[in-house]
Structure formats: structure tokens, C-alpha cells
mmCIF file of C-alpha atoms in Angstrom:
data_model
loop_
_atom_site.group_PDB
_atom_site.id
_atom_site.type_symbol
_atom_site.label_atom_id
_atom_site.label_comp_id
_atom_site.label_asym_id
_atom_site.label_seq_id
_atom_site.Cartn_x
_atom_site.Cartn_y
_atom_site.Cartn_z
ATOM 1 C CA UNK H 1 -21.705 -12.166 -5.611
ATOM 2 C CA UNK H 2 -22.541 -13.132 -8.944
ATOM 3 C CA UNK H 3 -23.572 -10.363 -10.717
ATOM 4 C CA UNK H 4 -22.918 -11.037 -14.980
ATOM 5 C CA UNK H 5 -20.986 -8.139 -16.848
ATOM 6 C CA UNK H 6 -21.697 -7.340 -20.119
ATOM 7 C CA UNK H 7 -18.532 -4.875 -20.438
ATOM 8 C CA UNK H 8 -15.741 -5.248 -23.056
ATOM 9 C CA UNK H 9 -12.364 -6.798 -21.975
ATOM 10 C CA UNK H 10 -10.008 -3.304 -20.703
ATOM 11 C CA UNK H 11 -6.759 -3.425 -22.068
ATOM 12 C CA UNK H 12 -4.896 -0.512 -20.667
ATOM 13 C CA UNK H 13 -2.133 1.619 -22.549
ATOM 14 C CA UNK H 14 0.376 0.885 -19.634
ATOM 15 C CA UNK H 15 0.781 -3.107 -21.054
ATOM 16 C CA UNK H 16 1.675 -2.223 -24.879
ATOM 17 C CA UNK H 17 5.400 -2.149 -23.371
ATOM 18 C CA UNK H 18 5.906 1.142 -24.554
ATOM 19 C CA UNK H 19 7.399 1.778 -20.925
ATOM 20 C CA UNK H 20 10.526 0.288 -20.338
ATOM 21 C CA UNK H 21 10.082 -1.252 -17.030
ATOM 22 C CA UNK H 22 7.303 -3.811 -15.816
ATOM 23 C CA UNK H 23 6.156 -3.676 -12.083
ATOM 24 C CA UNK H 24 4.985 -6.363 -10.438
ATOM 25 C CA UNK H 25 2.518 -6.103 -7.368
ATOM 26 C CA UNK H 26 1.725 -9.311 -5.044
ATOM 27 C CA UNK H 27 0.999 -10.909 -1.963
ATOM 28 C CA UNK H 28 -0.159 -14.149 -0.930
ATOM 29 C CA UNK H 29 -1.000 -15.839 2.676
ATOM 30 C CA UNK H 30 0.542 -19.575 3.206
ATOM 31 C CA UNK H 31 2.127 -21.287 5.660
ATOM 32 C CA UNK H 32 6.101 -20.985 5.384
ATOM 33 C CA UNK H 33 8.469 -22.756 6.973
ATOM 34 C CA UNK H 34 12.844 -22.123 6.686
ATOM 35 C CA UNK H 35 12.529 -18.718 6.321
ATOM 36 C CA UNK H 36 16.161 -17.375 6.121
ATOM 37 C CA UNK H 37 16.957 -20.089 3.606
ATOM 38 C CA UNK H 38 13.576 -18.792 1.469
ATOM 39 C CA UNK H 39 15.200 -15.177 1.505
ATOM 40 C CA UNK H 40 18.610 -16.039 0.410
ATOM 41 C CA UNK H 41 16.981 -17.884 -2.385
ATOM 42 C CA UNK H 42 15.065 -15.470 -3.246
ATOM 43 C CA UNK H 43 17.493 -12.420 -3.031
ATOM 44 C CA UNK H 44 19.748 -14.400 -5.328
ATOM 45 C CA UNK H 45 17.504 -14.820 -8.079
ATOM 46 C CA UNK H 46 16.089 -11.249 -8.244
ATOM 47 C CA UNK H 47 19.512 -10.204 -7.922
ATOM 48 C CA UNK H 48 20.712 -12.529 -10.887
ATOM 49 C CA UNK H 49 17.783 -11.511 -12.725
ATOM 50 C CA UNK H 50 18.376 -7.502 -12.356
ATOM 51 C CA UNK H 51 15.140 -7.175 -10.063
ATOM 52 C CA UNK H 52 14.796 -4.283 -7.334
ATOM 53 C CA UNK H 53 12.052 -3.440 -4.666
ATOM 54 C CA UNK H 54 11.214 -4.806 -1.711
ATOM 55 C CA UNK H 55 10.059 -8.146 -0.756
ATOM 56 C CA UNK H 56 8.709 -9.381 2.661
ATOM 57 C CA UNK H 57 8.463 -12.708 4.397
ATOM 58 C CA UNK H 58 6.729 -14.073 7.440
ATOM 59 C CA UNK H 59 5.257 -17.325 8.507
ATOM 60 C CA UNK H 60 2.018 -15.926 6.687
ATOM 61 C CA UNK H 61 3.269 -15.565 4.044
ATOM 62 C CA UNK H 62 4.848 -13.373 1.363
ATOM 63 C CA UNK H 63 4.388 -9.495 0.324
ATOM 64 C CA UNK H 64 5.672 -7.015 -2.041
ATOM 65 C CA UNK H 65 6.492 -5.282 -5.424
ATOM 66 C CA UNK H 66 9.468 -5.610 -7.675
ATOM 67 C CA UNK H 67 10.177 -4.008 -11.044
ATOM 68 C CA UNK H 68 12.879 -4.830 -13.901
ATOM 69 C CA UNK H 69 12.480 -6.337 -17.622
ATOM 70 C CA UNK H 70 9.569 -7.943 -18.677
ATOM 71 C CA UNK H 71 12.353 -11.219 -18.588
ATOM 72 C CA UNK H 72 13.493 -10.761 -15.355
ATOM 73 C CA UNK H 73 10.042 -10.158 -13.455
ATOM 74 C CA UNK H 74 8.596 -13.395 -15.794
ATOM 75 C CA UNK H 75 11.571 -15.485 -14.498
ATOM 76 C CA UNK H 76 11.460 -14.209 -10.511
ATOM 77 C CA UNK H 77 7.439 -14.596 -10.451
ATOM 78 C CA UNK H 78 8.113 -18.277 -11.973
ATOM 79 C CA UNK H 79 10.155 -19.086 -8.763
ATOM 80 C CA UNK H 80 7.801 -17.357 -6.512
ATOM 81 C CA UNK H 81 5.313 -19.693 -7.967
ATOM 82 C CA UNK H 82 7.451 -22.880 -6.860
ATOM 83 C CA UNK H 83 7.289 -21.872 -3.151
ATOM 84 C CA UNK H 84 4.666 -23.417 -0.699
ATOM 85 C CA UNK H 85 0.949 -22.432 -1.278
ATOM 86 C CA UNK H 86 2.338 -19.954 -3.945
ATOM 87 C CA UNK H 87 1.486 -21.968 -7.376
ATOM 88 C CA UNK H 88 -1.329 -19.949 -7.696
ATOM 89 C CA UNK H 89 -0.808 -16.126 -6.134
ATOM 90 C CA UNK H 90 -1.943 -13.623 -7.905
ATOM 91 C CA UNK H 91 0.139 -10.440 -9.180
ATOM 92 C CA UNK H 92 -0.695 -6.766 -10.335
ATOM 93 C CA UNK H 93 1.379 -5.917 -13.300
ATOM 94 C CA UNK H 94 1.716 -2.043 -14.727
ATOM 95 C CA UNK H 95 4.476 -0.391 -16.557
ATOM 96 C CA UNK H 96 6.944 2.429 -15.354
ATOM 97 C CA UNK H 97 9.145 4.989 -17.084
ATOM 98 C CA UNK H 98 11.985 4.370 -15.048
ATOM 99 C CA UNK H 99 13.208 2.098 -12.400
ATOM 100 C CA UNK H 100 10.813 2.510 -9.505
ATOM 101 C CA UNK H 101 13.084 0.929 -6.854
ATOM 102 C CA UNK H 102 17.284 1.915 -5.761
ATOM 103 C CA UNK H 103 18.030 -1.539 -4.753
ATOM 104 C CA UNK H 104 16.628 -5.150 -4.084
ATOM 105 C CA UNK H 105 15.200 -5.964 -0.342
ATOM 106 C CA UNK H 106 14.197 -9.218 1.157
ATOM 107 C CA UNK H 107 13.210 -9.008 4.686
ATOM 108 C CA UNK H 108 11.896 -11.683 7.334
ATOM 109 C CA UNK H 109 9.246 -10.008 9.528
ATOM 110 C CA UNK H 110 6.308 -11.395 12.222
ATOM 111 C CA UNK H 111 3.902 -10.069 9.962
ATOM 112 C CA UNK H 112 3.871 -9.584 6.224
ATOM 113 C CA UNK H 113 1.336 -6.924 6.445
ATOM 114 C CA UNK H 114 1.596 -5.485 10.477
ATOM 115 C CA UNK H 115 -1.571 -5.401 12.220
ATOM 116 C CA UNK H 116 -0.262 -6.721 15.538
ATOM 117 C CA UNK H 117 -3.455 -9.103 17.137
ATOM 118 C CA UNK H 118 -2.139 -12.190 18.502
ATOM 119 C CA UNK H 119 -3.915 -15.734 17.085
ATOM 120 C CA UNK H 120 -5.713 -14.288 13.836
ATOM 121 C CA UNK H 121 -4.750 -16.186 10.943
ATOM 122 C CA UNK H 122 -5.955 -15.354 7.159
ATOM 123 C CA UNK H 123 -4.724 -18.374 6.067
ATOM 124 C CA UNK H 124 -7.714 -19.993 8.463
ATOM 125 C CA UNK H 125 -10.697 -17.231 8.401
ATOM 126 C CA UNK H 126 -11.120 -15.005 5.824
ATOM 127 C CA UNK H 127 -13.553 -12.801 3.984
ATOM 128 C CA UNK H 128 -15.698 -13.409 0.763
ATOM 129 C CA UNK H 129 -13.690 -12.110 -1.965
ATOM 130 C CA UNK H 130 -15.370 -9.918 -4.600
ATOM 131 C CA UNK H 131 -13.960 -9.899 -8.041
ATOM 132 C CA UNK H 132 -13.430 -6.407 -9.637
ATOM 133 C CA UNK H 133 -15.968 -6.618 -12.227
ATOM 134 C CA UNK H 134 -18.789 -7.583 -9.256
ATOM 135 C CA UNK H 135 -17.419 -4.626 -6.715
ATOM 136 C CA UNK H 136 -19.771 -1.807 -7.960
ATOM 137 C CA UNK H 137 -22.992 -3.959 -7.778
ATOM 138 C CA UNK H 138 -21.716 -4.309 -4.182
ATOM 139 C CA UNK H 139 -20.990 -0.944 -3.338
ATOM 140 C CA UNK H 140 -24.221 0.586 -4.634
ATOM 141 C CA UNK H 141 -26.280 -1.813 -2.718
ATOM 142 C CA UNK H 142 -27.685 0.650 0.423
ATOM 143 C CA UNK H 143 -27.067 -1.516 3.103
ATOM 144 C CA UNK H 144 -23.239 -2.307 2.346
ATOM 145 C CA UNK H 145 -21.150 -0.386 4.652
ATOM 146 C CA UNK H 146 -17.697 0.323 2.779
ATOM 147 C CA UNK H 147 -14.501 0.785 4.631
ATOM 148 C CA UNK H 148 -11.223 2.390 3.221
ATOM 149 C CA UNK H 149 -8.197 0.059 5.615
ATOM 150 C CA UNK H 150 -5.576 2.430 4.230
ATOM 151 C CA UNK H 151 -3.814 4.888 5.754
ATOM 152 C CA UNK H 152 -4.837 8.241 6.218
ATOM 153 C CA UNK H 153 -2.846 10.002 3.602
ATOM 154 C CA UNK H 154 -3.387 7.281 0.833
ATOM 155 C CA UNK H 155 -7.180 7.743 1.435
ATOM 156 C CA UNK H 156 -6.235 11.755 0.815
ATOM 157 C CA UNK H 157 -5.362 11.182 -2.464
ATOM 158 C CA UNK H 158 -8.140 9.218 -3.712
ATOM 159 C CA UNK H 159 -11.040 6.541 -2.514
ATOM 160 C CA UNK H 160 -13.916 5.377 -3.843
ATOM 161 C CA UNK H 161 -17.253 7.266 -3.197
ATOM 162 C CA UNK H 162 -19.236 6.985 0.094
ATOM 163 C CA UNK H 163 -16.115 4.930 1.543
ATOM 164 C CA UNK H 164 -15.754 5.321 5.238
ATOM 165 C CA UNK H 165 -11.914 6.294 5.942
ATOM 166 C CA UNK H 166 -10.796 5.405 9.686
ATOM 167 C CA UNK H 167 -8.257 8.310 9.606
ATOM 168 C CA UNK H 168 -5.702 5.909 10.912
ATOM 169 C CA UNK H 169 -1.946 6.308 10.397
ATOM 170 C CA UNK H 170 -0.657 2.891 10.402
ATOM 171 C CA UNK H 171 -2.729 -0.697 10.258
ATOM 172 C CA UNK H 172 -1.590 -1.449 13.235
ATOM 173 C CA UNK H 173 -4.620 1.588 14.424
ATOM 174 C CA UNK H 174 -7.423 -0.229 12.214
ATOM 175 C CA UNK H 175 -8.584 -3.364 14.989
ATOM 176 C CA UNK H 176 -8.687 -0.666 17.879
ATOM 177 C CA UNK H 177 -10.839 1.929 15.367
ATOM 178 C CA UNK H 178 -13.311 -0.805 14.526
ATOM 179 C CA UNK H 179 -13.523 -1.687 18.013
ATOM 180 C CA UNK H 180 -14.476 1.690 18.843
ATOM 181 C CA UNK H 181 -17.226 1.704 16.065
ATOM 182 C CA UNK H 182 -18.516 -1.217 15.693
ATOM 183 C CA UNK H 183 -22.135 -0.226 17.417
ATOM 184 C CA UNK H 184 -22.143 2.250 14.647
ATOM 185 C CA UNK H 185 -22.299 -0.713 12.068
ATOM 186 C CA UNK H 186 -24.736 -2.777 14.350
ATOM 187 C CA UNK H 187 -27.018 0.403 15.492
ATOM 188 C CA UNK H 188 -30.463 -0.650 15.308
ATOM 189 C CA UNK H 189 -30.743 -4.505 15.638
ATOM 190 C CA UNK H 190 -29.251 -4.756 12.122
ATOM 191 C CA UNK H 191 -26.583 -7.295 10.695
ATOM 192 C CA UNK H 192 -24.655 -5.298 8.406
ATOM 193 C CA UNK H 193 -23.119 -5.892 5.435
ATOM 194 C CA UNK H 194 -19.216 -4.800 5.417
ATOM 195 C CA UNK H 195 -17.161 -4.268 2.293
ATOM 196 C CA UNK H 196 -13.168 -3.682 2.674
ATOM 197 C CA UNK H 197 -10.896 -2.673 0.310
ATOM 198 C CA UNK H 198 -7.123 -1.544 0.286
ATOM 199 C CA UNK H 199 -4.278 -1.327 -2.119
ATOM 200 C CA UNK H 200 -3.149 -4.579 -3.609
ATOM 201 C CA UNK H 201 -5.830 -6.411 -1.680
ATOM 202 C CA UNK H 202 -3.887 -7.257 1.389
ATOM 203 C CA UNK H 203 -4.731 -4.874 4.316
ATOM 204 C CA UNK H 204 -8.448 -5.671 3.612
ATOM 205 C CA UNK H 205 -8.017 -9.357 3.374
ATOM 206 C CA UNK H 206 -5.996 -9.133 6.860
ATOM 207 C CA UNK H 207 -9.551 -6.815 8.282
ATOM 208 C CA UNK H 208 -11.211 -9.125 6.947
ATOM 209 C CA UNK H 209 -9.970 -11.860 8.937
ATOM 210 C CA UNK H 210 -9.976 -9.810 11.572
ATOM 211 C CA UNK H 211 -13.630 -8.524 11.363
ATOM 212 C CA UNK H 212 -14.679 -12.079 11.007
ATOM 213 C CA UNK H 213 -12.978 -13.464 15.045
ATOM 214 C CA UNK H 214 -15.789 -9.858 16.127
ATOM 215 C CA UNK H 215 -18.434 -11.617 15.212
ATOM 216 C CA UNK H 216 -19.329 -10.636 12.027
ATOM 217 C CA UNK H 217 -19.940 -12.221 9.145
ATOM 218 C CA UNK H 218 -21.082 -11.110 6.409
ATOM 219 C CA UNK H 219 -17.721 -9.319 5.284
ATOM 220 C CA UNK H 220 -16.600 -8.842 1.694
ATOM 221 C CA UNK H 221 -13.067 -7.817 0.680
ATOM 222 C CA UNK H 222 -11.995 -5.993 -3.360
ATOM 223 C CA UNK H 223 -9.861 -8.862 -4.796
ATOM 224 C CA UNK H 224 -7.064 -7.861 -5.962
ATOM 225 C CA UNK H 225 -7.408 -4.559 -4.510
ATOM 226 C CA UNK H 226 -7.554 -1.172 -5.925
ATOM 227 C CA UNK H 227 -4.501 -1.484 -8.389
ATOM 228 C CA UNK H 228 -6.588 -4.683 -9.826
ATOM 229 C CA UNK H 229 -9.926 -2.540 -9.996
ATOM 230 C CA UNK H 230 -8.168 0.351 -11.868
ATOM 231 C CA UNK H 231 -6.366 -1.906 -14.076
ATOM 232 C CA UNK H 232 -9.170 -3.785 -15.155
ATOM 233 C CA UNK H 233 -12.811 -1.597 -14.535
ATOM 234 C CA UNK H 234 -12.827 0.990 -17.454
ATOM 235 C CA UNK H 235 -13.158 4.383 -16.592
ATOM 236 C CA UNK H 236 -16.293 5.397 -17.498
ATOM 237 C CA UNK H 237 -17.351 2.334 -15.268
ATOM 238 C CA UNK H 238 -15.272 3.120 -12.308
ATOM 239 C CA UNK H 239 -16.600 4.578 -9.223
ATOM 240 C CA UNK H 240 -12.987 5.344 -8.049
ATOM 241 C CA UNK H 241 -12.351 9.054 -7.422
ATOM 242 C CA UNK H 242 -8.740 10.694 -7.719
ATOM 243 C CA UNK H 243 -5.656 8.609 -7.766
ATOM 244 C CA UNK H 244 -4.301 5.831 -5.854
ATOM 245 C CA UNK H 245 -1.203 5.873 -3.236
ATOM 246 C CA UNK H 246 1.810 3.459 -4.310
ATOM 247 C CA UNK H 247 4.927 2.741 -2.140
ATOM 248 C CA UNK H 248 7.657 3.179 -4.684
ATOM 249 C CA UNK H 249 8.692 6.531 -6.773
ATOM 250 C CA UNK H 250 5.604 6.624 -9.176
ATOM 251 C CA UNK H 251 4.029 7.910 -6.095
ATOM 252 C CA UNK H 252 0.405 7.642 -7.644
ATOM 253 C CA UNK H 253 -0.955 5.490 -10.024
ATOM 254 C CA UNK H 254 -4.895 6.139 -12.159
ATOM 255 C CA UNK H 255 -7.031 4.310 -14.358
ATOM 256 C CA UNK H 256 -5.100 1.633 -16.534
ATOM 257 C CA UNK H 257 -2.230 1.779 -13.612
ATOM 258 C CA UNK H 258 -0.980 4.683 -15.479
ATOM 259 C CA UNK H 259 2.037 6.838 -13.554
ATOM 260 C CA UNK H 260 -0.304 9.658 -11.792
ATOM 261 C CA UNK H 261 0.289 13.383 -11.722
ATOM 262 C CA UNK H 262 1.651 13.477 -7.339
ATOM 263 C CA UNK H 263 4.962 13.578 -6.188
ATOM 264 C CA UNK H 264 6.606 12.990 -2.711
ATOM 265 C CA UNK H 265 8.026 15.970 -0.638
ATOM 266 C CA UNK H 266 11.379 14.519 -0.010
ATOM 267 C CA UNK H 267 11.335 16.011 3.323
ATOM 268 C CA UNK H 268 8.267 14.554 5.000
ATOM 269 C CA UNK H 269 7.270 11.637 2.470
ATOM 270 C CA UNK H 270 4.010 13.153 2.092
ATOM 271 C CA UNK H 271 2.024 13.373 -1.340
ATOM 272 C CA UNK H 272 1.750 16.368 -3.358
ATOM 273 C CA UNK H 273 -0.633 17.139 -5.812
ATOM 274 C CA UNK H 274 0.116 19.907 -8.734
ATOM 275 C CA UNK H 275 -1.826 22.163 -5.689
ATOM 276 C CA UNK H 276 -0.103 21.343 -3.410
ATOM 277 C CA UNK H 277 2.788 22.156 -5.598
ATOM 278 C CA UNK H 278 1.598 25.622 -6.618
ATOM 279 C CA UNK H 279 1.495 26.648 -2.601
ATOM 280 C CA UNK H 280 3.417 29.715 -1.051
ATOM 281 C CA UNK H 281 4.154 26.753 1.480
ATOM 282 C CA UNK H 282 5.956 24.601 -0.974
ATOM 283 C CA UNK H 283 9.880 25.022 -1.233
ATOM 284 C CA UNK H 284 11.239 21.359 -3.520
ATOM 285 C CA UNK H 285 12.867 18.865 -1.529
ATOM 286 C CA UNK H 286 12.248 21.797 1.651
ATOM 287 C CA UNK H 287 9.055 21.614 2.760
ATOM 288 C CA UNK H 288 5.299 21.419 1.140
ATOM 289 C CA UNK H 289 1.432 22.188 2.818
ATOM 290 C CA UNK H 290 1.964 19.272 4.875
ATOM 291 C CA UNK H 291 5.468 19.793 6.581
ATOM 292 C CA UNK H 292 6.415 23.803 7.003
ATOM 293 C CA UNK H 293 6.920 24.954 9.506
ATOM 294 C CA UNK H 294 7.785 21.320 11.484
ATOM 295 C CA UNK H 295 11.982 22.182 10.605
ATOM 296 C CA UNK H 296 14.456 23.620 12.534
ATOM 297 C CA UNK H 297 16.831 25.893 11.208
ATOM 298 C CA UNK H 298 19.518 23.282 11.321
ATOM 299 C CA UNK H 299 17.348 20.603 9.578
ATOM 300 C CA UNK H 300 15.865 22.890 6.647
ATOM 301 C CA UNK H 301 19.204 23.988 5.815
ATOM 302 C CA UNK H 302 20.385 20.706 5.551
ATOM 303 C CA UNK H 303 16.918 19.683 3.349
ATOM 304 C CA UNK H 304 18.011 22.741 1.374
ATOM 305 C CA UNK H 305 22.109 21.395 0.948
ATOM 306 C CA UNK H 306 20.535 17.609 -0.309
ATOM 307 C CA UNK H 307 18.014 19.162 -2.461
ATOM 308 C CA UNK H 308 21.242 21.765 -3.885
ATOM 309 C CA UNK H 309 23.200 18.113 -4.506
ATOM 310 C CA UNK H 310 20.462 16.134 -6.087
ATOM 311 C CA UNK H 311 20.166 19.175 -9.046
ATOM 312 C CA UNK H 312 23.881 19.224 -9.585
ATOM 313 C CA UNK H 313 23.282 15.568 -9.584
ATOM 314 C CA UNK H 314 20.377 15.377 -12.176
ATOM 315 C CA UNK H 315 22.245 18.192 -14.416
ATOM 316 C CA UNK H 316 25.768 15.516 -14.079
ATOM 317 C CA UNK H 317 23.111 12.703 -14.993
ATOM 318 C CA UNK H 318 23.708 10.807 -11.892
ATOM 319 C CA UNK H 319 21.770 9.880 -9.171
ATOM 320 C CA UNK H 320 22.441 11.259 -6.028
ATOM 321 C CA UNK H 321 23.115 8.965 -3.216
ATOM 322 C CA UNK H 322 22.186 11.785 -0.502
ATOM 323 C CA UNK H 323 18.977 12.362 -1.364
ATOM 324 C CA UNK H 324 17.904 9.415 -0.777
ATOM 325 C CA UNK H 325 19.767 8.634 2.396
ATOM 326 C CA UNK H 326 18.005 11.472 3.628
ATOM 327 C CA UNK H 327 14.968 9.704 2.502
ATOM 328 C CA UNK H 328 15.768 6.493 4.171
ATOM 329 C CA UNK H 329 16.421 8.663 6.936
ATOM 330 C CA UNK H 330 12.700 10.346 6.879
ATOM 331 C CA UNK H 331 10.858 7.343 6.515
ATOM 332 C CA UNK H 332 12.857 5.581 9.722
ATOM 333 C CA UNK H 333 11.939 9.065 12.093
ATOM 334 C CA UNK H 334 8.552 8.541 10.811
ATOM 335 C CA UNK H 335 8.829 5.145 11.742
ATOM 336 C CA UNK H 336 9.857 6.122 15.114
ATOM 337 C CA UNK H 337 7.121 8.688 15.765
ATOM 338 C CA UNK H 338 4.626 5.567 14.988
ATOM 339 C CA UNK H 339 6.064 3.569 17.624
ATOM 340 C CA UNK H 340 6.291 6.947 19.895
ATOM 341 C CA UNK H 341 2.203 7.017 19.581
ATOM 342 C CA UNK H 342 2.058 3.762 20.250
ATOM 343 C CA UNK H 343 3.603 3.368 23.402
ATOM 344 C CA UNK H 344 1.794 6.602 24.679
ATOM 345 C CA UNK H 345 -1.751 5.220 23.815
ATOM 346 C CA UNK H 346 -0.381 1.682 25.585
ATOM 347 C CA UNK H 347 0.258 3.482 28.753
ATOM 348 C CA UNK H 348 -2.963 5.664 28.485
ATOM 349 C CA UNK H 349 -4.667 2.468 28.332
ATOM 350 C CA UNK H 350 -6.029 3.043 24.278
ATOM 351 C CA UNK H 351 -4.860 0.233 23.180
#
């Protein structure tokens, strides 16, 4: 793709610093090796330098976002650059109001982004990457087939036009979907042309990879990802509709990577937009549209105690620990119910 642009640099509002805390965004496939002695390393550093969020390791590589000063995320992403294959990863930066993260993770996993197909490496196959300012010669081509690889609530709150959106609920779902679909793509004799995008850039670089061992190869992945194509694609450019899905507390981010206007209900970890909010079925940190009527009496009364604590909390100016225990708690049933499916579409021979 080499399509010239004739558009003005974007500088959004989020990077005047008038927001107190800088966000950092990245990912990057290499080859590591001493894993437990990368994540001490690493811990200690973002804990020296007052980082928090969530960082993951694999033998592919490295994945996450972390938020603190503007010195402390300069000085962490300066080390991240001195690890293998890393010199030259590429990071999303935007600006929050507050500290998007309660603590500082760094985890070892099989997979730094879990799609769960043996012998398909991104490091190896891959891909053509598409730079943001090329994506919307791309996309209004006819014959380029666009795929959303997100989940199917992130693709809820916003995508960009005429994207196909698997409706899966994990990534793991995404190889057996495409599977299932592919004669869709090659109906007709024809050799189509697929375009992937995802978040950060990850997910779609991974299905891209993964596309590729099918057999097909004219595949083209958003570089950067969404957050890059909303930081740098002005508005009245963008062919992005709504906002995009972020895992930490700003919930949604728009144009410029500004904070968005959805919140999380604190009882399923579902988005909520302002109409969402102004439902009958909406009781805060209770249930919203997406959760009533899924509680017990037992468990709504105790959503109803930890949403009771975190006010008295907010009015003391503290943070309440509970809340986000119960959280914690939401995201690991969740996480359970995922691996539930799973092993029911294993034995009904799905997957």
C-alpha cells in the first residue's frame, strides 16, 4: 500500500499533558528466552519507577499497557527497549485523568495474546502491515473483505463501517469462526483480499499469521491498531464509528485517545453507554441491560453491600478495596464460564 496523504500532521489534545497521567499501550513479537528472570527485572523497575498495569510475557513475546508520570513510563519503555528484538517496538501513548491501573502485574503466559493453535508463529509468517494514514484507501477498495478480531462486546461499542464482526467471545473462538467461513471469502473462484484490525494491533497481527498457514495470502493487518488510527487519522477523516473498548478503567477511548463517555457495570464487566445508563434495568454497581436478571438474591444483595461501601468510600476519599475484589472476582467467574464453553464445544466435537 502506498497510497500518498496530503493531510496535516494530528496532534491530539490528550498529549498537551494537561492530564496528569501518561498511558502507554504496546506489544511486540520476539523470541525470548529466561523468562522468570525477564519478569523480575521488569517488575522491579516499574515498581521503582511508580508504574502500574499489567504486563505479559511469553516466548513470543511481550504485551501490555502501563500508566504513571511522563518520567516513569519514559524510563520503563527505555528498558523495554534493551530486551531482545525490542529496540524497536512500537507504543500507543494517550493521557488519563487518573491512575488507570490498582497495582503493577507481570505475568509469564504460553501466549502473549491467547489464540491456542499449536506451531503458528508471528514472529515467522505474518501479514502486510498497513500504516494508519493508508487504511481507508484500503478499506474503501470493493473487493477488501474487513474483519473486526475483537471480541464481541468491544465490537458493540464501536467498529469501523462495513467491518465484518465474528461475534466471538474470546480469541481463542476466532481460528474455528474463520474456519467455518472461509468459503464465504472464497465463494465464486475469487482470491480475496482480507483486511484485519483489532485494538493495539495485536489480535489482528496474530489472525494474520494465522490466516496466512489457510492458505491465503493476500492479508493486510491496521498497524498499530485502532488506538494508533484514532490517535493519529483526524476526525473528519476517520471512518471509525462510536468509541473504542480499552482494558483498564477509562473503559472507552475516541478520536485523539480521548477518555470516552462508557463505563463498566461493576457487576458483570460489561460496557455501558449514557443509554444504557438511563435504563429501568440499570441499578449502579447492581446490575445494567446486560446483566439483570442473571443474580440471585444472595449475590445482588451482596453487589448492593460493595456498591453501599465504595460511596462511603468515595465520600471518605478513599478507595475501596472491596469493590474491586469483587471485580477481580467477576472477571475470574467470567473467566471460568470461557473455559466452561470451551470444554463443552471440545466434547461436542466444535472445536
Amino acid at each position: 500500500m502506498t497510497t500518498a496523504s496530503t493531510t496535516p500532521a494530528f496532534s491530539p489534545a490528550q498529549d498537551d499533558n494537561t492530564l496528569p497521567y501518561r498511558v502507554a499501550a504496546l506489544y511486540r513479537f520476539t523470541a525470548f528466552k529466561n523468562l522468570p528472570e525477564i519478569r523480575d527485572a521488569l517488575l522491579h523497575t516499574c515498581t521503582e519507577q511508580g508504574v502500574k498495569g499489567i504486563l505479559l510475557l511469553a516466548h513470543e513475546g511481550i504485551n501490555g499497557t502501563i500508566a504513571g508520570s511522563d518520567a516513569g513510563i519514559e524510563a520503563v519503555v527505555a528498558y523495554i527497549r534493551t530486551l531482545p528484538g525490542c529496540a524497536a517496538i512500537e507504543v500507543k501513548f494517550s493521557r488519563a485523568p487518573s491512575m488507570p491501573f490498582l497495582r503493577m502485574k507481570v505475568r509469564l503466559k504460553k501466549e502473549i495474546v491467547t489464540m491456542g493453535v499449536a506451531d503458528m508463529d508471528p514472529n515467522k509468517t505474518v501479514g502486510t502491515y498497513v500504516a494508519p494514514a493508508e487504511w481507508n484507501a484500503l478499506l474503501e477498495d470493493p473487493d477488501t473483505i474487513l474483519i473486526d478480531t475483537r471480541n464481541d462486546y468491544e465490537v458493540a461499542v464501536g467498529t469501523f463501517r462495513g467491518a465484518t464482526d465474528p461475534r466471538t467471545k474470546t480469541f481463542r473462538e476466532f481460528p474455528e469462526w474463520f474456519r467455518k467461513n472461509r468459503d464465504t471469502f472464497t465463494k465464486e473462484g475469487r482470491k480475496p483480499r482480507l483486511a484485519m484490525f483489532c485494538t493495539g494491533g495485536i489480535r489482528c497481527e496474530k489472525a494474520t499469521a494465522f490466516v496466512k498457514t489457510e492458505g491465503f495470502d493476500e492479508v493486510y493487518h491496521l498497524q498499530g491498531g485502532i488506538l494508533k488510527y484514532l490517535e493519529t487519522v483526524p476526525e473528519q477523516d476517520s471512518l471509525w464509528q462510536g468509541e473504542c473498548f480499552v482494558f483498564d478503567q477509562r473503559v472507552t477511548v475516541g478520536h485523539g485517545l480521548t477518555p470516552g463517555a462508557m463505563e463498566l457495570c461493576h457487576a458483570c464487566r460489561a460496557p455501558l453507554s449514557p443509554q444504557d445508563k438511563a435504563s429501568p434495568l440499570y441499578e449502579a454497581g447492581v446490575s445494567c441491560p446486560t446483566c439483570h436478571g442473571q443474580w440471585d438474591a444472595k449475590r445482588h444483595a451482596r453487589h448492593a453491600e460493595r456498591e453501599h461501601q465504595t460511596r462511603l468510600a468515595a465520600a471518605r476519599g478513599d478507595t475501596h478495596l472491596g469493590a474491586n475484589m469483587e471485580e477481580e472476582r467477576a472477571r475470574k467467574r467470567q473467566r471460568q464460564e470461557e473455559n466452561i464453553r470451551h470444554q463443552n464445544a471440545m466434547r461436542e466435537g466444535l472445536e
